[in-house]
Tab-separated table of C-alpha atoms in Angstrom:
chain	number	residue	atom	x	y	z
W	58	MET	CA	9.287	-16.599	11.153
W	59	PRO	CA	6.295	-15.132	13.755
W	60	GLU	CA	5.363	-11.811	14.372
W	61	ARG	CA	5.703	-10.368	17.280
W	62	SER	CA	3.652	-8.497	19.462
W	63	ALA	CA	3.632	-5.003	21.027
W	64	SER	CA	4.709	-6.146	24.619
W	65	LYS	CA	7.582	-5.786	26.669
W	66	ASN	CA	10.316	-4.863	25.412
W	67	SER	CA	8.241	-4.599	21.674
W	68	PRO	CA	10.455	-3.963	18.821
W	69	LEU	CA	8.619	-0.983	18.232
W	70	GLU	CA	10.770	0.801	20.739
W	71	THR	CA	14.414	-1.273	20.214
W	72	ALA	CA	14.448	-2.624	16.776
W	73	PRO	CA	16.463	-0.866	14.608
W	74	LEU	CA	14.012	1.948	12.808
W	75	GLY	CA	14.994	1.813	9.513
W	76	LYS	CA	14.840	-1.542	9.327
W	77	LEU	CA	11.585	-1.552	10.927
W	78	LEU	CA	9.729	0.765	8.798
W	79	PHE	CA	11.251	-0.913	6.099
W	80	SER	CA	9.144	-4.200	8.168
W	81	LEU	CA	5.741	-2.276	9.004
W	82	ALA	CA	5.633	0.065	5.814
W	83	LEU	CA	6.385	-2.654	2.949
W	84	PRO	CA	2.754	-4.586	4.354
W	85	THR	CA	1.019	-1.945	4.876
W	86	VAL	CA	1.834	-0.172	1.430
W	87	PHE	CA	1.016	-3.005	-0.508
W	88	ALA	CA	-1.764	-4.306	1.329
W	89	GLN	CA	-2.858	-0.498	0.532
W	90	ILE	CA	-2.254	-1.411	-3.432
W	91	VAL	CA	-4.633	-4.294	-2.616
W	92	ASN	CA	-7.422	-2.077	-0.912
W	93	LEU	CA	-6.673	0.019	-4.131
W	94	LEU	CA	-7.919	-2.840	-6.498
W	95	TYR	CA	-10.179	-4.122	-4.156
W	96	ASN	CA	-12.264	-0.533	-4.764
W	97	MET	CA	-11.192	0.100	-8.293
W	98	VAL	CA	-11.431	-3.155	-9.818
W	99	ASP	CA	-16.157	-3.183	-10.179
W	100	ARG	CA	-15.042	0.314	-11.334
W	101	VAL	CA	-12.581	-1.719	-14.271
W	102	PHE	CA	-15.282	-4.953	-14.943
W	103	VAL	CA	-18.584	-2.760	-14.554
W	104	GLY	CA	-16.962	0.237	-17.126
W	105	ARG	CA	-16.657	-2.611	-19.566
W	106	ILE	CA	-19.645	-3.918	-19.978
W	107	PRO	CA	-21.402	-4.160	-23.334
W	108	GLY	CA	-23.343	-2.265	-24.460
W	109	THR	CA	-23.966	-0.260	-21.360
W	110	GLY	CA	-20.293	-0.063	-19.197
W	111	SER	CA	-20.284	3.967	-19.900
W	112	LEU	CA	-24.025	4.336	-18.031
W	113	ALA	CA	-23.399	1.926	-14.963
W	114	LEU	CA	-19.690	2.846	-14.885
W	115	ALA	CA	-21.237	6.447	-14.269
W	116	GLY	CA	-24.066	4.583	-11.591
W	117	LEU	CA	-21.506	3.301	-9.864
W	118	GLY	CA	-19.934	6.803	-9.281
W	119	VAL	CA	-22.889	8.172	-8.045
W	120	SER	CA	-23.348	5.326	-5.539
W	121	PHE	CA	-19.946	5.271	-4.148
W	122	PRO	CA	-20.152	9.025	-1.679
W	123	ILE	CA	-22.529	6.222	0.000
W	124	ILE	CA	-20.386	3.422	0.255
W	125	ILE	CA	-17.674	5.745	1.436
W	126	LEU	CA	-19.105	7.978	3.996
W	127	ILE	CA	-20.322	4.221	5.395
W	128	SER	CA	-15.904	3.168	5.439
W	129	ALA	CA	-15.948	6.397	7.360
W	130	PHE	CA	-17.783	5.022	9.933
W	131	ALA	CA	-15.497	2.487	10.043
W	132	ALA	CA	-12.402	4.833	10.040
W	133	LEU	CA	-14.180	6.990	12.865
W	134	ILE	CA	-13.440	3.649	14.880
W	135	GLY	CA	-10.385	1.966	13.775
W	136	MET	CA	-8.516	4.957	13.387
W	137	GLY	CA	-10.109	6.734	16.654
W	138	GLY	CA	-9.343	3.298	19.137
W	139	ALA	CA	-6.283	1.830	17.318
W	140	PRO	CA	-3.574	5.120	17.626
W	141	ARG	CA	-4.960	5.502	21.625
W	142	ALA	CA	-4.865	1.782	21.852
W	143	ALA	CA	-1.256	1.584	20.681
W	144	ILE	CA	-0.408	4.699	23.297
W	145	MET	CA	-1.686	2.696	26.362
W	146	MET	CA	0.363	-0.613	25.153
W	147	GLY	CA	3.536	1.654	25.508
W	148	GLN	CA	2.547	2.899	28.593
W	149	LYS	CA	2.341	-1.289	29.496
W	150	ASN	CA	-1.659	-0.762	30.216
W	151	LYS	CA	-2.944	-3.444	27.840
W	152	GLU	CA	-6.421	-4.001	30.032
W	153	GLY	CA	-7.177	-0.984	28.939
W	154	ALA	CA	-5.537	-1.193	26.127
W	155	GLU	CA	-8.121	-4.322	25.540
W	156	ARG	CA	-11.001	-2.199	26.858
W	157	ILE	CA	-10.721	0.130	24.089
W	158	LEU	CA	-10.700	-3.190	21.800
W	159	GLY	CA	-14.095	-4.249	23.120
W	160	ASN	CA	-15.698	-1.096	23.503
W	161	SER	CA	-15.063	0.015	19.491
W	162	VAL	CA	-16.552	-3.715	18.938
W	163	CYS	CA	-19.919	-2.965	20.657
W	164	PHE	CA	-20.270	0.674	18.629
W	165	LEU	CA	-19.001	-1.254	15.282
W	166	LEU	CA	-22.374	-3.542	16.425
W	167	ILE	CA	-24.484	-0.305	16.422
W	168	LEU	CA	-23.048	1.494	13.708
W	169	SER	CA	-23.238	-1.569	11.389
W	170	ALA	CA	-27.530	-1.619	12.119
W	171	VAL	CA	-28.100	2.166	12.069
W	172	LEU	CA	-26.648	2.516	8.332
W	173	THR	CA	-28.217	0.051	6.879
W	174	VAL	CA	-32.367	1.419	8.047
W	175	VAL	CA	-30.897	4.986	7.758
W	176	PHE	CA	-29.462	4.431	3.689
W	177	MET	CA	-31.984	1.142	2.865
W	178	ALA	CA	-34.746	3.752	3.671
W	179	ALA	CA	-33.306	7.008	1.706
W	180	LYS	CA	-31.352	5.441	-0.743
W	181	GLU	CA	-33.608	6.707	-4.006
W	182	PRO	CA	-33.466	10.366	-3.171
W	183	ILE	CA	-29.968	10.469	-1.885
W	184	LEU	CA	-28.403	8.782	-5.129
W	185	LEU	CA	-30.841	11.487	-7.044
W	186	ALA	CA	-29.359	13.880	-4.691
W	187	PHE	CA	-25.837	12.871	-5.242
W	188	GLY	CA	-25.830	13.190	-9.132
W	189	ALA	CA	-27.667	10.463	-10.477
W	190	SER	CA	-30.120	11.184	-13.940
W	191	LEU	CA	-32.954	8.149	-14.880
W	192	ASP	CA	-30.894	6.946	-17.029
W	193	THR	CA	-28.054	6.019	-14.423
W	194	LEU	CA	-30.608	5.406	-11.278
W	195	PRO	CA	-31.201	1.867	-12.008
W	196	TYR	CA	-27.943	0.740	-11.986
W	197	ALA	CA	-26.830	2.540	-8.837
W	198	ASP	CA	-29.660	1.400	-6.977
W	199	ARG	CA	-29.329	-2.042	-8.741
W	200	TYR	CA	-25.898	-1.802	-6.842
W	201	LEU	CA	-26.372	-0.356	-3.100
W	202	THR	CA	-28.974	-2.102	-2.394
W	203	ILE	CA	-27.445	-5.190	-2.500
W	204	TYR	CA	-23.994	-3.640	-1.034
W	205	LEU	CA	-25.836	-2.143	2.005
W	206	CYS	CA	-26.363	-5.810	2.840
W	207	GLY	CA	-22.992	-6.053	4.246
W	208	THR	CA	-22.132	-3.468	5.704
W	209	ILE	CA	-21.375	-4.804	8.947
W	210	PHE	CA	-18.476	-6.781	6.793
W	211	VAL	CA	-17.247	-3.313	5.882
W	212	GLN	CA	-17.631	-1.980	9.528
W	213	PHE	CA	-15.538	-4.888	11.208
W	214	ALA	CA	-13.265	-5.563	8.135
W	215	LEU	CA	-11.936	-1.805	8.064
W	216	GLY	CA	-12.671	-0.575	11.579
W	217	LEU	CA	-11.092	-4.081	13.434
W	218	ASN	CA	-7.896	-4.576	11.401
W	219	GLN	CA	-6.314	-1.282	12.601
W	220	PHE	CA	-5.896	-2.817	16.103
W	221	ILE	CA	-4.091	-5.475	14.168
W	222	SER	CA	-2.032	-3.417	12.611
W	223	THR	CA	-1.102	-0.781	15.579
W	224	GLN	CA	-0.081	-3.698	17.654
W	225	GLY	CA	3.120	-4.291	14.975
W	226	PHE	CA	1.234	-7.048	12.748
W	227	ALA	CA	1.976	-5.636	10.056
W	228	LYS	CA	1.996	-8.974	7.953
W	229	THR	CA	-1.113	-10.278	9.372
W	230	SER	CA	-3.120	-6.630	8.693
W	231	MET	CA	-2.207	-7.524	4.618
W	232	ILE	CA	-3.451	-10.259	4.974
W	233	THR	CA	-7.177	-8.953	5.828
W	234	VAL	CA	-6.832	-6.809	2.842
W	235	LEU	CA	-5.654	-9.508	0.593
W	236	ILE	CA	-8.019	-11.622	1.384
W	237	GLY	CA	-11.243	-10.055	0.760
W	238	ALA	CA	-9.460	-7.797	-2.355
W	239	VAL	CA	-8.125	-11.699	-4.269
W	240	LEU	CA	-11.342	-12.673	-3.345
W	241	ASN	CA	-13.649	-9.629	-4.895
W	242	ILE	CA	-11.082	-9.966	-8.372
W	243	ILE	CA	-11.852	-12.883	-8.915
W	244	LEU	CA	-15.629	-12.974	-8.303
W	245	ASP	CA	-16.105	-10.176	-10.148
W	246	PRO	CA	-15.771	-11.485	-13.987
W	247	VAL	CA	-18.137	-14.402	-12.762
W	248	PHE	CA	-20.950	-12.636	-11.309
W	249	ILE	CA	-20.710	-9.368	-13.881
W	250	TYR	CA	-20.041	-11.396	-16.966
W	251	GLY	CA	-20.620	-15.796	-16.255
W	252	PHE	CA	-24.042	-15.089	-13.794
W	253	GLN	CA	-24.587	-11.888	-16.050
W	254	MET	CA	-25.556	-10.355	-13.453
W	255	GLY	CA	-23.994	-6.757	-13.914
W	256	VAL	CA	-23.390	-4.704	-11.821
W	257	SER	CA	-25.399	-6.551	-8.870
W	258	GLY	CA	-22.702	-9.471	-8.969
W	259	ALA	CA	-20.038	-6.255	-8.363
W	260	ALA	CA	-21.703	-5.626	-5.400
W	261	LEU	CA	-22.534	-9.687	-4.685
W	262	ALA	CA	-18.761	-10.349	-5.122
W	263	THR	CA	-17.828	-7.163	-3.199
W	264	ILE	CA	-19.764	-8.140	0.571
W	265	ILE	CA	-18.599	-11.324	-0.099
W	266	SER	CA	-15.386	-10.664	0.120
W	267	GLN	CA	-15.820	-8.298	2.828
W	268	GLY	CA	-17.188	-10.306	4.603
W	269	VAL	CA	-14.779	-13.300	4.562
W	270	SER	CA	-12.294	-10.510	5.744
W	271	ALA	CA	-14.514	-10.042	8.670
W	272	VAL	CA	-14.192	-13.510	10.155
W	273	TRP	CA	-10.668	-13.357	9.303
W	274	VAL	CA	-9.919	-10.423	11.570
W	275	THR	CA	-12.018	-11.472	14.567
W	276	VAL	CA	-11.597	-15.243	14.398
W	277	PHE	CA	-7.393	-13.221	14.859
W	278	LEU	CA	-8.521	-10.880	17.182
W	279	MET	CA	-10.085	-13.705	19.812
W	280	SER	CA	-7.206	-16.055	18.872
W	281	ARG	CA	-3.958	-16.422	21.309
W	282	HIS	CA	-1.756	-14.836	18.348
W	283	SER	CA	-3.069	-11.390	19.152
W	284	PHE	CA	-1.781	-9.631	22.266
W	285	LEU	CA	-4.632	-7.228	22.300
W	286	LYS	CA	-7.854	-9.800	22.749
W	287	ILE	CA	-11.779	-9.114	22.340
W	288	ARG	CA	-13.416	-10.160	25.943
W	289	ARG	CA	-17.097	-10.086	26.736
W	290	GLN	CA	-16.271	-7.966	29.982
W	291	ASN	CA	-15.250	-5.464	27.447
W	292	LEU	CA	-17.886	-4.635	25.443
W	293	ARG	CA	-20.358	-2.925	27.214
W	294	LEU	CA	-20.172	0.578	26.431
W	295	ARG	CA	-18.022	2.904	28.877
W	296	ALA	CA	-18.064	6.786	28.303
W	297	ASP	CA	-14.799	7.246	29.368
W	298	ILE	CA	-13.432	5.261	26.944
W	299	LEU	CA	-15.203	5.364	24.116
W	300	LEU	CA	-15.925	9.564	24.258
W	301	PRO	CA	-12.089	9.775	23.137
W	302	VAL	CA	-11.953	7.379	20.763
W	303	LEU	CA	-14.660	9.159	18.988
W	304	ALA	CA	-12.541	12.575	19.209
W	305	LEU	CA	-9.086	11.432	17.849
W	306	GLY	CA	-11.259	9.595	15.192
W	307	LEU	CA	-13.607	12.540	14.046
W	308	SER	CA	-10.287	13.186	11.638
W	309	PRO	CA	-9.987	10.515	9.584
W	310	PHE	CA	-13.927	10.150	9.995
W	311	ILE	CA	-14.427	13.353	8.560
W	312	MET	CA	-11.360	13.011	5.746
W	313	GLN	CA	-13.281	10.597	4.587
W	314	ALA	CA	-16.562	11.530	5.140
W	315	THR	CA	-15.776	14.924	3.418
W	316	GLU	CA	-14.760	12.903	0.611
W	317	CYS	CA	-18.400	11.664	-0.315
W	318	LEU	CA	-19.455	15.664	-0.108
W	319	VAL	CA	-16.711	16.222	-2.627
W	320	GLN	CA	-17.899	13.262	-4.974
W	321	LEU	CA	-21.433	15.029	-4.611
W	322	THR	CA	-20.879	18.206	-5.608
W	323	PHE	CA	-18.200	17.218	-8.709
W	324	ASN	CA	-20.826	14.635	-9.480
W	325	ARG	CA	-23.812	17.217	-9.480
W	326	GLY	CA	-21.553	19.901	-11.087
W	327	MET	CA	-20.612	17.879	-13.585
W	328	GLN	CA	-24.167	16.283	-14.682
W	329	THR	CA	-25.037	20.607	-14.567
W	330	TYR	CA	-21.851	21.777	-16.574
W	331	GLY	CA	-21.276	18.857	-18.846
W	332	ASN	CA	-23.442	15.638	-18.876
W	333	ASP	CA	-23.654	11.684	-18.068
W	334	ASN	CA	-19.819	11.268	-19.634
W	335	TYR	CA	-18.774	13.723	-17.380
W	336	VAL	CA	-19.999	12.532	-14.620
W	337	GLY	CA	-18.343	8.901	-15.897
W	338	ALA	CA	-15.200	10.820	-16.716
W	339	VAL	CA	-14.666	12.349	-12.422
W	340	THR	CA	-15.065	8.929	-11.890
W	341	ILE	CA	-11.963	7.595	-12.811
W	342	LEU	CA	-10.361	11.091	-11.426
W	343	PHE	CA	-11.603	10.337	-8.301
W	344	SER	CA	-10.324	6.448	-8.661
W	345	LEU	CA	-6.732	7.613	-10.391
W	346	CYS	CA	-6.589	9.414	-7.020
W	347	GLN	CA	-6.586	6.967	-4.888
W	348	MET	CA	-4.696	5.602	-7.371
W	349	LEU	CA	-1.757	8.114	-5.647
W	350	SER	CA	-3.043	8.125	-2.425
W	351	PHE	CA	-3.831	4.715	-1.145
W	352	PRO	CA	-0.560	3.815	-0.810
W	353	LEU	CA	0.463	7.046	0.522
W	354	HIS	CA	-1.783	6.434	3.265
W	355	GLY	CA	-0.648	3.621	3.502
W	356	LEU	CA	3.297	4.477	3.878
W	357	THR	CA	1.625	6.550	6.959
W	358	GLN	CA	-0.246	4.204	8.788
W	359	GLY	CA	3.290	1.978	9.183
W	360	ALA	CA	4.577	4.870	10.439
W	361	GLN	CA	1.697	4.951	13.225
W	362	PRO	CA	1.983	2.544	15.987
W	363	VAL	CA	5.930	3.229	15.970
W	364	ILE	CA	5.129	6.805	16.499
W	365	SER	CA	1.785	6.091	19.093
W	366	TYR	CA	4.052	3.266	21.075
W	367	ASN	CA	7.527	5.521	21.619
W	368	PHE	CA	5.524	8.479	22.014
W	369	GLY	CA	3.373	7.036	24.490
W	370	ALA	CA	6.509	5.627	26.790
W	371	GLY	CA	7.949	9.029	26.537
W	372	ASN	CA	11.027	8.469	23.904
W	373	VAL	CA	10.824	11.183	22.013
W	374	GLU	CA	14.188	11.220	19.453
W	375	ARG	CA	13.020	7.985	18.208
W	376	VAL	CA	9.093	9.833	17.821
W	377	LYS	CA	11.049	12.120	15.092
W	378	LYS	CA	13.522	10.046	13.692
W	379	THR	CA	10.151	8.062	12.527
W	380	PHE	CA	8.552	11.676	11.313
W	381	ARG	CA	11.749	12.909	9.584
W	382	MET	CA	12.021	9.410	7.921
W	383	THR	CA	7.914	9.084	7.179
W	384	PHE	CA	8.562	12.351	5.810
W	385	ILE	CA	11.134	12.659	3.178
W	386	THR	CA	9.739	9.351	1.453
W	387	SER	CA	5.716	9.848	1.828
W	388	LEU	CA	6.782	13.729	-0.256
W	389	LEU	CA	9.172	12.237	-3.073
W	390	TYR	CA	6.088	9.381	-3.551
W	391	SER	CA	3.495	12.092	-3.983
W	392	LEU	CA	6.000	13.767	-6.711
W	393	ILE	CA	7.402	10.609	-9.097
W	394	GLY	CA	3.372	9.321	-8.259
W	395	ALA	CA	1.260	12.348	-9.428
W	396	GLY	CA	4.311	12.368	-12.097
W	397	SER	CA	3.643	10.213	-13.728
W	398	LEU	CA	-0.007	10.482	-13.797
W	399	MET	CA	0.780	14.371	-15.683
W	400	ILE	CA	2.726	12.903	-18.039
W	401	PHE	CA	0.920	9.629	-19.098
W	402	PRO	CA	-3.624	11.070	-18.741
W	403	GLU	CA	-4.720	9.273	-21.300
W	404	PHE	CA	-2.700	5.426	-20.354
W	405	PHE	CA	-4.742	5.591	-17.356
W	406	VAL	CA	-7.688	7.123	-17.793
W	407	ARG	CA	-7.862	3.769	-20.570
W	408	LEU	CA	-7.921	1.363	-18.020
W	409	PHE	CA	-11.149	2.135	-17.162
W	410	SER	CA	-13.185	2.869	-20.649
W	411	ASN	CA	-12.726	2.347	-23.673
W	412	ASP	CA	-15.232	4.402	-24.869
W	413	PRO	CA	-13.249	7.297	-27.113
W	414	GLU	CA	-15.151	10.288	-25.450
W	415	ILE	CA	-14.614	9.504	-21.436
W	416	ILE	CA	-11.144	9.337	-22.511
W	417	ARG	CA	-10.759	12.463	-23.694
W	418	ILE	CA	-12.643	14.096	-21.124
W	419	GLY	CA	-10.240	12.153	-18.602
W	420	SER	CA	-7.157	13.278	-19.913
W	421	PHE	CA	-8.022	16.655	-20.316
W	422	GLY	CA	-8.982	17.059	-16.683
W	423	LEU	CA	-6.034	14.706	-15.338
W	424	ARG	CA	-3.689	16.921	-15.717
W	425	ILE	CA	-5.249	19.599	-13.968
W	426	TYR	CA	-7.260	17.871	-11.324
W	427	ILE	CA	-3.865	15.789	-10.282
W	428	ALA	CA	-1.398	18.789	-10.377
W	429	GLY	CA	-1.856	19.496	-6.722
W	430	MET	CA	-0.643	16.064	-5.372
W	431	THR	CA	2.444	16.173	-6.501
W	432	ILE	CA	3.259	17.671	-3.250
W	433	PHE	CA	0.963	16.344	-0.880
W	434	GLY	CA	2.930	13.688	0.566
W	435	ALA	CA	3.692	16.157	3.278
W	436	GLN	CA	0.920	17.016	4.007
W	437	THR	CA	-0.444	13.125	4.834
W	438	ALA	CA	3.181	12.644	6.595
W	439	CYS	CA	2.547	15.489	9.059
W	440	GLN	CA	-1.192	14.605	9.443
W	441	GLN	CA	-0.910	11.576	10.448
W	442	THR	CA	1.835	12.510	12.500
W	443	PHE	CA	-1.071	14.395	14.785
W	444	LEU	CA	-3.369	11.582	14.628
W	445	ALA	CA	-0.459	8.931	15.841
W	446	LEU	CA	0.160	11.632	18.998
W	447	GLY	CA	-3.280	11.926	19.800
W	448	GLN	CA	-3.762	15.399	19.039
W	449	ALA	CA	-7.419	14.881	18.468
W	450	LYS	CA	-7.952	19.344	17.665
W	451	ILE	CA	-5.661	19.890	15.335
W	452	SER	CA	-5.943	16.692	13.347
W	453	LEU	CA	-9.867	17.851	13.254
W	454	PHE	CA	-8.708	21.348	11.800
W	455	LEU	CA	-6.529	19.782	8.802
W	456	SER	CA	-9.345	17.648	7.989
W	457	LEU	CA	-11.948	20.078	7.619
W	458	LEU	CA	-9.614	22.624	5.843
W	459	ARG	CA	-8.723	20.789	3.036
W	460	LYS	CA	-11.753	19.291	1.574
W	461	VAL	CA	-14.777	21.216	3.607
W	462	ILE	CA	-13.135	24.818	4.077
W	463	LEU	CA	-11.413	24.604	0.533
W	464	LEU	CA	-12.044	22.411	-1.953
W	465	ILE	CA	-16.353	21.896	-2.087
W	466	PRO	CA	-16.909	25.786	-2.190
W	467	LEU	CA	-13.551	26.618	-4.923
W	468	ALA	CA	-16.026	23.360	-6.742
W	469	LEU	CA	-19.395	25.536	-6.448
W	470	LEU	CA	-17.520	28.678	-7.291
W	471	LEU	CA	-15.414	28.970	-9.369
W	472	PRO	CA	-17.574	26.661	-12.433
W	473	LYS	CA	-19.424	30.060	-12.854
W	474	ALA	CA	-16.310	32.866	-12.485
W	475	GLY	CA	-15.638	33.587	-16.034
W	476	GLY	CA	-18.068	30.921	-17.429
W	477	LEU	CA	-15.353	28.087	-16.781
W	478	GLY	CA	-17.822	25.174	-15.910
W	479	THR	CA	-15.795	22.330	-15.903
W	480	LEU	CA	-12.614	23.831	-15.723
W	481	GLY	CA	-13.838	25.608	-12.502
W	482	LEU	CA	-14.522	22.157	-11.404
W	483	TYR	CA	-10.939	20.749	-12.480
W	484	LEU	CA	-9.255	23.855	-11.064
W	485	ALA	CA	-10.555	23.477	-7.631
W	486	GLU	CA	-8.511	20.200	-6.296
W	487	PRO	CA	-5.379	21.940	-7.057
W	488	ILE	CA	-5.208	25.089	-5.588
W	489	SER	CA	-7.322	23.693	-2.280
W	490	ASP	CA	-3.696	21.059	-2.062
W	491	VAL	CA	-1.491	23.566	-2.615
W	492	ILE	CA	-3.251	25.456	0.679
W	493	ALA	CA	-4.046	22.670	2.719
W	494	VAL	CA	-0.382	21.676	2.670
W	495	ILE	CA	1.521	24.656	2.583
W	496	THR	CA	-1.244	25.193	6.343
W	497	THR	CA	-0.511	21.975	7.305
W	498	THR	CA	2.997	21.610	7.356
W	499	THR	CA	2.994	25.142	9.169
W	500	LEU	CA	0.736	23.994	11.525
W	501	PHE	CA	3.490	21.303	12.175
W	502	LEU	CA	6.611	23.394	12.545
W	503	LEU	CA	5.003	25.312	14.758
W	504	ASN	CA	3.503	22.280	17.303
W	505	PHE	CA	5.201	19.382	17.182
W	506	ASN	CA	8.363	20.204	19.411
W	507	LYS	CA	6.215	21.535	22.293
W	508	ILE	CA	3.951	17.969	21.996
W	509	MET	CA	7.635	16.570	22.270
W	510	THR	CA	8.800	18.779	25.356
W	511	HIS	CA	5.747	17.677	27.061
W	512	ALA	CA	6.146	14.328	26.446
W	513	GLY	CA	9.860	14.669	27.686
W	514	LYS	CA	8.670	16.028	31.061
W	515	GLN	CA	6.055	13.503	30.915
W	516	GLU	CA	8.131	11.102	30.720
W	517	LYS	CA	10.861	12.238	33.581
W	518	GLU	CA	7.948	12.882	36.007
């Protein structure tokens, strides 16, 4: 049965809510799981290269903050433009939604060129600042040089795919990720081991896979199957269209960009208070956090089109019901997921490395590092709902709170407190998580009904 787009009599406002959320969330969660494999598979294969696996894994660890930052710019446009386009569709303003899409495409092209030039010119000093040692720098440099050549593919595959899912085409959005991830899983061992290219092979496999995904997204958004289409007349940048997109996208951008700063802080801290093995271990911990958080974000992103569309249409009760279901499901998931990592840490660390020292360091740190994630589903549900409702200022503050205001300062201060060292780095994460969850849920309780009341009044007018 073909997917239906967000148009008149859209299922986003008429379909039974439970069934609708399941149909949207399941492909989105699956896409995030596949996307997780996309991000993790390089580390899994590289970490097992005979003889140099541990150093190569640490090299990838110090290059990933830059990769995260590049992805953050895709989120700036995709997650800033897609909810606004969905709100426009809820208001039956297709032309306005397509203007948002066109401006997003143009700005992603500009971003791709700028990011490629800037990071190519400054990659070595940046990698050294991000915690690379003289032993790990060659691996990080080789991987990043090739990866940067595919920056435009990353921007289109990640940024424009949001405009597919926001129309209700969850399965098509899932296929975008699935194509790239499966291709990456196939090409990685071929290039890394078959052609003996090492980390260069991992990077080449990644950009080829992202390129195929980018072509898929672009072709779909220009086809008759898409409700919103890329049109030439909408590619000219307009401040009145782009600035609101950037304002709303600033929150998810900061969420991802600050992850770059977090990894920088932890990599440097582990190098200062530990050694290359600690950098390799914390790279695995970041990967396991992604294993937990990616499906959680998929769940809340599946609810985003329903919340944004019905908010634009003034359907307050449907927005409230959608949020309640999303909140309960997200919290249960984080409790079960983080609990599993805490109970079986060694099993999960061994997925990435067979080095006994890295397994020992990572298993000890994981139980502490992941503890606050048990309740993280509450924050994700509330924060993503603020984003879906177009609440740019609150979303921006919450994005800054957890990592910039709490986590990074704690990661700098706690290792020095009482000589805690690497233990202080591990403790910084759960402390910041718990404070952020309490703050986010409190702000949501104080503001949600006010936002809904305002939406109801606008609809009556």
